[in-house]
mmCIF file with all atom_site columns, C-alpha atoms in Angstrom:
data_model
loop_
_atom_site.group_PDB
_atom_site.id
_atom_site.type_symbol
_atom_site.label_atom_id
_atom_site.label_alt_id
_atom_site.label_comp_id
_atom_site.label_asym_id
_atom_site.label_entity_id
_atom_site.label_seq_id
_atom_site.pdbx_PDB_ins_code
_atom_site.Cartn_x
_atom_site.Cartn_y
_atom_site.Cartn_z
_atom_site.occupancy
_atom_site.B_iso_or_equiv
_atom_site.pdbx_formal_charge
_atom_site.auth_seq_id
_atom_site.auth_comp_id
_atom_site.auth_asym_id
_atom_site.auth_atom_id
_atom_site.pdbx_PDB_model_num
ATOM 1   C CA . MET Y 1 1   ? -52.584 -10.500 -16.066 1.00 59.00 ? 81  MET Y CA 1
ATOM 2   C CA . ILE Y 1 2   ? -56.206 -9.891  -15.275 1.00 59.00 ? 82  ILE Y CA 1
ATOM 3   C CA . LYS Y 1 3   ? -55.603 -11.431 -11.683 1.00 50.00 ? 83  LYS Y CA 1
ATOM 4   C CA . LYS Y 1 4   ? -52.858 -9.008  -11.267 1.00 48.00 ? 84  LYS Y CA 1
ATOM 5   C CA . ILE Y 1 5   ? -54.894 -6.089  -12.218 1.00 52.00 ? 85  ILE Y CA 1
ATOM 6   C CA . VAL Y 1 6   ? -57.850 -7.175  -9.925  1.00 46.00 ? 86  VAL Y CA 1
ATOM 7   C CA . ALA Y 1 7   ? -55.328 -7.818  -7.098  1.00 49.00 ? 87  ALA Y CA 1
ATOM 8   C CA . LEU Y 1 8   ? -53.877 -4.475  -7.468  1.00 47.00 ? 88  LEU Y CA 1
ATOM 9   C CA . GLY Y 1 9   ? -57.333 -2.773  -7.555  1.00 52.00 ? 89  GLY Y CA 1
ATOM 10  C CA . LEU Y 1 10  ? -58.339 -4.471  -4.357  1.00 51.00 ? 90  LEU Y CA 1
ATOM 11  C CA . LEU Y 1 11  ? -54.991 -3.598  -2.802  1.00 49.00 ? 91  LEU Y CA 1
ATOM 12  C CA . LEU Y 1 12  ? -55.469 0.123   -3.642  1.00 50.00 ? 92  LEU Y CA 1
ATOM 13  C CA . SER Y 1 13  ? -59.099 0.382   -2.605  1.00 48.00 ? 93  SER Y CA 1
ATOM 14  C CA . SER Y 1 14  ? -58.271 -1.300  0.740   1.00 44.00 ? 94  SER Y CA 1
ATOM 15  C CA . GLN Y 1 15  ? -55.694 1.563   1.343   1.00 45.00 ? 95  GLN Y CA 1
ATOM 16  C CA . ILE Y 1 16  ? -58.322 4.109   0.627   1.00 48.00 ? 96  ILE Y CA 1
ATOM 17  C CA . ALA Y 1 17  ? -60.692 2.455   3.102   1.00 53.00 ? 97  ALA Y CA 1
ATOM 18  C CA . LEU Y 1 18  ? -57.949 2.525   5.827   1.00 62.00 ? 98  LEU Y CA 1
ATOM 19  C CA . ALA Y 1 19  ? -57.247 6.215   5.833   1.00 82.00 ? 99  ALA Y CA 1
ATOM 20  C CA . ASP Y 1 20  ? -56.847 7.566   9.262   1.00 95.00 ? 100 ASP Y CA 1
ATOM 21  C CA . ILE Y 1 21  ? -59.410 10.063  10.503  1.00 98.00 ? 101 ILE Y CA 1
ATOM 22  C CA . ALA Y 1 22  ? -58.421 13.059  12.673  1.00 98.00 ? 102 ALA Y CA 1
ATOM 23  C CA . VAL Y 1 23  ? -60.861 14.663  14.969  1.00 98.00 ? 103 VAL Y CA 1
ATOM 24  C CA . ILE Y 1 24  ? -60.325 18.369  15.189  1.00 98.00 ? 104 ILE Y CA 1
ATOM 25  C CA . VAL Y 1 25  ? -61.392 21.330  17.165  1.00 98.00 ? 105 VAL Y CA 1
ATOM 26  C CA . ASN Y 1 26  ? -60.410 24.894  17.234  1.00 98.00 ? 106 ASN Y CA 1
ATOM 27  C CA . THR Y 1 27  ? -56.912 25.800  18.360  1.00 97.00 ? 107 THR Y CA 1
ATOM 28  C CA . ALA Y 1 28  ? -58.492 27.841  21.270  1.00 96.00 ? 108 ALA Y CA 1
ATOM 29  C CA . ASN Y 1 29  ? -60.389 24.898  22.661  1.00 96.00 ? 109 ASN Y CA 1
ATOM 30  C CA . ASN Y 1 30  ? -58.579 23.537  25.673  1.00 94.00 ? 110 ASN Y CA 1
ATOM 31  C CA . THR Y 1 31  ? -61.230 21.077  26.997  1.00 93.00 ? 111 THR Y CA 1
ATOM 32  C CA . ASN Y 1 32  ? -60.573 17.391  27.336  1.00 91.00 ? 112 ASN Y CA 1
ATOM 33  C CA . VAL Y 1 33  ? -62.189 15.540  24.208  1.00 95.00 ? 113 VAL Y CA 1
ATOM 34  C CA . ASP Y 1 34  ? -62.139 11.940  24.588  1.00 95.00 ? 114 ASP Y CA 1
ATOM 35  C CA . ASP Y 1 35  ? -63.803 9.139   22.456  1.00 95.00 ? 115 ASP Y CA 1
ATOM 36  C CA . ALA Y 1 36  ? -66.996 9.071   24.735  1.00 96.00 ? 116 ALA Y CA 1
ATOM 37  C CA . VAL Y 1 37  ? -67.386 12.839  24.312  1.00 96.00 ? 117 VAL Y CA 1
ATOM 38  C CA . ILE Y 1 38  ? -67.097 12.602  20.596  1.00 97.00 ? 118 ILE Y CA 1
ATOM 39  C CA . LYS Y 1 39  ? -69.603 9.775   20.292  1.00 97.00 ? 119 LYS Y CA 1
ATOM 40  C CA . LYS Y 1 40  ? -72.046 11.576  22.466  1.00 97.00 ? 120 LYS Y CA 1
ATOM 41  C CA . LEU Y 1 41  ? -71.791 14.822  20.418  1.00 98.00 ? 121 LEU Y CA 1
ATOM 42  C CA . TYR Y 1 42  ? -72.231 13.009  17.007  1.00 97.00 ? 122 TYR Y CA 1
ATOM 43  C CA . LEU Y 1 43  ? -75.221 10.941  18.451  1.00 97.00 ? 123 LEU Y CA 1
ATOM 44  C CA . GLY Y 1 44  ? -76.983 14.022  19.723  1.00 96.00 ? 124 GLY Y CA 1
ATOM 45  C CA . LYS Y 1 45  ? -76.511 12.783  23.255  1.00 96.00 ? 125 LYS Y CA 1
ATOM 46  C CA . SER Y 1 46  ? -74.711 15.813  24.321  1.00 96.00 ? 126 SER Y CA 1
ATOM 47  C CA . LYS Y 1 47  ? -74.508 19.399  23.179  1.00 96.00 ? 127 LYS Y CA 1
ATOM 48  C CA . SER Y 1 48  ? -71.452 20.317  25.179  1.00 97.00 ? 128 SER Y CA 1
ATOM 49  C CA . PHE Y 1 49  ? -67.775 19.340  25.692  1.00 96.00 ? 129 PHE Y CA 1
ATOM 50  C CA . ALA Y 1 50  ? -66.675 17.846  29.138  1.00 91.00 ? 130 ALA Y CA 1
ATOM 51  C CA . ASP Y 1 51  ? -66.116 21.229  30.696  1.00 93.00 ? 131 ASP Y CA 1
ATOM 52  C CA . GLY Y 1 52  ? -69.515 22.354  29.930  1.00 94.00 ? 132 GLY Y CA 1
ATOM 53  C CA . SER Y 1 53  ? -68.822 24.737  27.107  1.00 96.00 ? 133 SER Y CA 1
ATOM 54  C CA . SER Y 1 54  ? -71.206 24.488  24.014  1.00 97.00 ? 134 SER Y CA 1
ATOM 55  C CA . ALA Y 1 55  ? -70.153 22.123  21.199  1.00 98.00 ? 135 ALA Y CA 1
ATOM 56  C CA . ASN Y 1 56  ? -70.873 22.538  17.538  1.00 98.00 ? 136 ASN Y CA 1
ATOM 57  C CA . PRO Y 1 57  ? -70.190 19.327  15.692  1.00 98.00 ? 137 PRO Y CA 1
ATOM 58  C CA . VAL Y 1 58  ? -69.915 19.181  11.833  1.00 98.00 ? 138 VAL Y CA 1
ATOM 59  C CA . ASN Y 1 59  ? -70.177 16.258  9.584   1.00 97.00 ? 139 ASN Y CA 1
ATOM 60  C CA . GLN Y 1 60  ? -68.595 15.590  6.105   1.00 96.00 ? 140 GLN Y CA 1
ATOM 61  C CA . ASP Y 1 61  ? -71.388 15.337  3.474   1.00 93.00 ? 141 ASP Y CA 1
ATOM 62  C CA . GLY Y 1 62  ? -71.743 11.532  2.778   1.00 85.00 ? 142 GLY Y CA 1
ATOM 63  C CA . ASN Y 1 63  ? -68.279 10.842  1.479   1.00 92.00 ? 143 ASN Y CA 1
ATOM 64  C CA . ALA Y 1 64  ? -65.715 8.221   2.284   1.00 94.00 ? 144 ALA Y CA 1
ATOM 65  C CA . THR Y 1 65  ? -64.286 10.350  5.263   1.00 95.00 ? 145 THR Y CA 1
ATOM 66  C CA . PHE Y 1 66  ? -67.889 10.271  6.702   1.00 94.00 ? 146 PHE Y CA 1
ATOM 67  C CA . ASP Y 1 67  ? -68.309 6.462   6.272   1.00 94.00 ? 147 ASP Y CA 1
ATOM 68  C CA . GLU Y 1 68  ? -64.866 5.832   7.778   1.00 95.00 ? 148 GLU Y CA 1
ATOM 69  C CA . PHE Y 1 69  ? -65.649 8.153   10.914  1.00 96.00 ? 149 PHE Y CA 1
ATOM 70  C CA . ASN Y 1 70  ? -69.072 6.540   11.493  1.00 96.00 ? 150 ASN Y CA 1
ATOM 71  C CA . ASP Y 1 71  ? -67.478 3.098   11.397  1.00 95.00 ? 151 ASP Y CA 1
ATOM 72  C CA . LYS Y 1 72  ? -64.271 3.736   13.389  1.00 95.00 ? 152 LYS Y CA 1
ATOM 73  C CA . VAL Y 1 73  ? -65.544 6.348   15.872  1.00 95.00 ? 153 VAL Y CA 1
ATOM 74  C CA . ILE Y 1 74  ? -69.272 6.132   16.173  1.00 97.00 ? 154 ILE Y CA 1
ATOM 75  C CA . GLY Y 1 75  ? -69.445 2.492   15.613  1.00 96.00 ? 155 GLY Y CA 1
ATOM 76  C CA . LYS Y 1 76  ? -72.451 2.403   13.131  1.00 96.00 ? 156 LYS Y CA 1
ATOM 77  C CA . SER Y 1 77  ? -72.788 2.272   9.422   1.00 94.00 ? 157 SER Y CA 1
ATOM 78  C CA . SER Y 1 78  ? -73.764 5.353   7.693   1.00 87.00 ? 158 SER Y CA 1
ATOM 79  C CA . SER Y 1 79  ? -77.315 3.749   7.140   1.00 91.00 ? 159 SER Y CA 1
ATOM 80  C CA . GLN Y 1 80  ? -77.722 3.112   10.726  1.00 96.00 ? 160 GLN Y CA 1
ATOM 81  C CA . LEU Y 1 81  ? -76.615 6.604   11.807  1.00 94.00 ? 161 LEU Y CA 1
ATOM 82  C CA . ASN Y 1 82  ? -79.062 8.116   9.201   1.00 91.00 ? 162 ASN Y CA 1
ATOM 83  C CA . ALA Y 1 83  ? -81.840 6.026   10.782  1.00 96.00 ? 163 ALA Y CA 1
ATOM 84  C CA . HIS Y 1 84  ? -80.778 7.131   14.233  1.00 97.00 ? 164 HIS Y CA 1
ATOM 85  C CA . TRP Y 1 85  ? -80.941 10.842  13.204  1.00 96.00 ? 165 TRP Y CA 1
ATOM 86  C CA . SER Y 1 86  ? -84.268 10.334  11.257  1.00 96.00 ? 166 SER Y CA 1
ATOM 87  C CA . LYS Y 1 87  ? -85.999 8.904   14.496  1.00 96.00 ? 167 LYS Y CA 1
ATOM 88  C CA . LEU Y 1 88  ? -84.560 11.967  16.620  1.00 96.00 ? 168 LEU Y CA 1
ATOM 89  C CA . VAL Y 1 89  ? -85.732 14.530  14.012  1.00 96.00 ? 169 VAL Y CA 1
ATOM 90  C CA . PHE Y 1 90  ? -89.174 12.855  13.809  1.00 96.00 ? 170 PHE Y CA 1
ATOM 91  C CA . THR Y 1 91  ? -89.608 12.933  17.409  1.00 95.00 ? 171 THR Y CA 1
ATOM 92  C CA . GLY Y 1 92  ? -88.279 16.376  17.882  1.00 95.00 ? 172 GLY Y CA 1
ATOM 93  C CA . LYS Y 1 93  ? -85.492 15.163  20.079  1.00 94.00 ? 173 LYS Y CA 1
ATOM 94  C CA . GLY Y 1 94  ? -82.616 16.382  17.882  1.00 93.00 ? 174 GLY Y CA 1
ATOM 95  C CA . THR Y 1 95  ? -81.119 17.913  14.796  1.00 95.00 ? 175 THR Y CA 1
ATOM 96  C CA . PRO Y 1 96  ? -78.150 16.241  13.194  1.00 96.00 ? 176 PRO Y CA 1
ATOM 97  C CA . PRO Y 1 97  ? -74.863 18.061  12.933  1.00 97.00 ? 177 PRO Y CA 1
ATOM 98  C CA . LYS Y 1 98  ? -74.443 20.404  9.910   1.00 97.00 ? 178 LYS Y CA 1
ATOM 99  C CA . LYS Y 1 99  ? -72.975 18.826  6.831   1.00 97.00 ? 179 LYS Y CA 1
ATOM 100 C CA . LEU Y 1 100 ? -69.911 20.469  5.058   1.00 98.00 ? 180 LEU Y CA 1
ATOM 101 C CA . ALA Y 1 101 ? -68.662 19.401  1.621   1.00 96.00 ? 181 ALA Y CA 1
ATOM 102 C CA . ASN Y 1 102 ? -65.056 18.168  2.315   1.00 97.00 ? 182 ASN Y CA 1
ATOM 103 C CA . ASP Y 1 103 ? -61.983 18.318  4.549   1.00 97.00 ? 183 ASP Y CA 1
ATOM 104 C CA . GLN Y 1 104 ? -61.304 21.978  3.546   1.00 98.00 ? 184 GLN Y CA 1
ATOM 105 C CA . ALA Y 1 105 ? -64.639 23.207  4.454   1.00 98.00 ? 185 ALA Y CA 1
ATOM 106 C CA . ILE Y 1 106 ? -64.389 21.406  7.955   1.00 98.00 ? 186 ILE Y CA 1
ATOM 107 C CA . ILE Y 1 107 ? -60.955 22.958  8.496   1.00 98.00 ? 187 ILE Y CA 1
ATOM 108 C CA . GLU Y 1 108 ? -62.205 26.404  7.592   1.00 98.00 ? 188 GLU Y CA 1
ATOM 109 C CA . PHE Y 1 109 ? -65.292 26.085  9.834   1.00 98.00 ? 189 PHE Y CA 1
ATOM 110 C CA . VAL Y 1 110 ? -63.444 24.590  12.769  1.00 98.00 ? 190 VAL Y CA 1
ATOM 111 C CA . SER Y 1 111 ? -60.733 27.212  12.604  1.00 98.00 ? 191 SER Y CA 1
ATOM 112 C CA . LYS Y 1 112 ? -63.376 30.054  12.662  1.00 98.00 ? 192 LYS Y CA 1
ATOM 113 C CA . ASN Y 1 113 ? -65.511 28.800  15.371  1.00 98.00 ? 193 ASN Y CA 1
ATOM 114 C CA . ALA Y 1 114 ? -64.230 28.291  18.992  1.00 97.00 ? 194 ALA Y CA 1
ATOM 115 C CA . ASP Y 1 115 ? -66.971 25.687  19.639  1.00 98.00 ? 195 ASP Y CA 1
ATOM 116 C CA . ALA Y 1 116 ? -66.596 23.572  16.556  1.00 98.00 ? 196 ALA Y CA 1
ATOM 117 C CA . ILE Y 1 117 ? -65.577 19.973  16.349  1.00 98.00 ? 197 ILE Y CA 1
ATOM 118 C CA . GLY Y 1 118 ? -65.240 18.043  13.148  1.00 98.00 ? 198 GLY Y CA 1
ATOM 119 C CA . TYR Y 1 119 ? -63.320 15.248  11.502  1.00 98.00 ? 199 TYR Y CA 1
ATOM 120 C CA . ILE Y 1 120 ? -61.085 15.073  8.322   1.00 98.00 ? 200 ILE Y CA 1
ATOM 121 C CA . ASP Y 1 121 ? -58.732 12.811  6.614   1.00 97.00 ? 201 ASP Y CA 1
ATOM 122 C CA . ALA Y 1 122 ? -55.608 12.827  8.870   1.00 97.00 ? 202 ALA Y CA 1
ATOM 123 C CA . SER Y 1 123 ? -53.287 13.636  5.988   1.00 97.00 ? 203 SER Y CA 1
ATOM 124 C CA . LYS Y 1 124 ? -55.122 16.903  5.475   1.00 97.00 ? 204 LYS Y CA 1
ATOM 125 C CA . VAL Y 1 125 ? -54.491 18.398  9.039   1.00 98.00 ? 205 VAL Y CA 1
ATOM 126 C CA . THR Y 1 126 ? -53.164 22.020  9.127   1.00 97.00 ? 206 THR Y CA 1
ATOM 127 C CA . ASP Y 1 127 ? -51.930 24.128  11.956  1.00 97.00 ? 207 ASP Y CA 1
ATOM 128 C CA . ALA Y 1 128 ? -55.169 26.105  11.660  1.00 98.00 ? 208 ALA Y CA 1
ATOM 129 C CA . VAL Y 1 129 ? -56.888 23.358  13.879  1.00 98.00 ? 209 VAL Y CA 1
ATOM 130 C CA . LYS Y 1 130 ? -56.057 21.011  16.950  1.00 98.00 ? 210 LYS Y CA 1
ATOM 131 C CA . VAL Y 1 131 ? -56.201 17.306  16.627  1.00 98.00 ? 211 VAL Y CA 1
ATOM 132 C CA . VAL Y 1 132 ? -57.921 15.695  19.608  1.00 97.00 ? 212 VAL Y CA 1
ATOM 133 C CA . GLY Y 1 133 ? -58.271 12.078  18.405  1.00 96.00 ? 213 GLY Y CA 1
ATOM 134 C CA . LYS Y 1 134 ? -56.801 9.875   15.490  1.00 96.00 ? 214 LYS Y CA 1
ATOM 135 C CA . TYR Y 1 135 ? -58.546 6.732   14.568  1.00 95.00 ? 215 TYR Y CA 1
#
């Protein structure tokens, strides 16, 4: 019986870890956003979209969606990404994206800011934003 409970717990936790991440922008944003652009924006290597327009990336605040995005899209663990940003901040070469509390806060921010880009659990997408990538 205990083995079954442990197996069920592992199965459920693996399902949580495999949630799809949707990268979202404002519905008025018509620029081409691909994996390379997203990665550059979230690593501080670029401050604009491919068409040259200003980009304002926002992060989740250290939750499971944050960890999943870092792993799947950025290709770094959360601790590696934090170390990356610490170095940029210390040398005066960058400021990390603003952190918002949850999916709803990201949706609200992106829907109100034409230059915004964020990410949320794909199951939480609404018509207030446009999906430019799903991971």
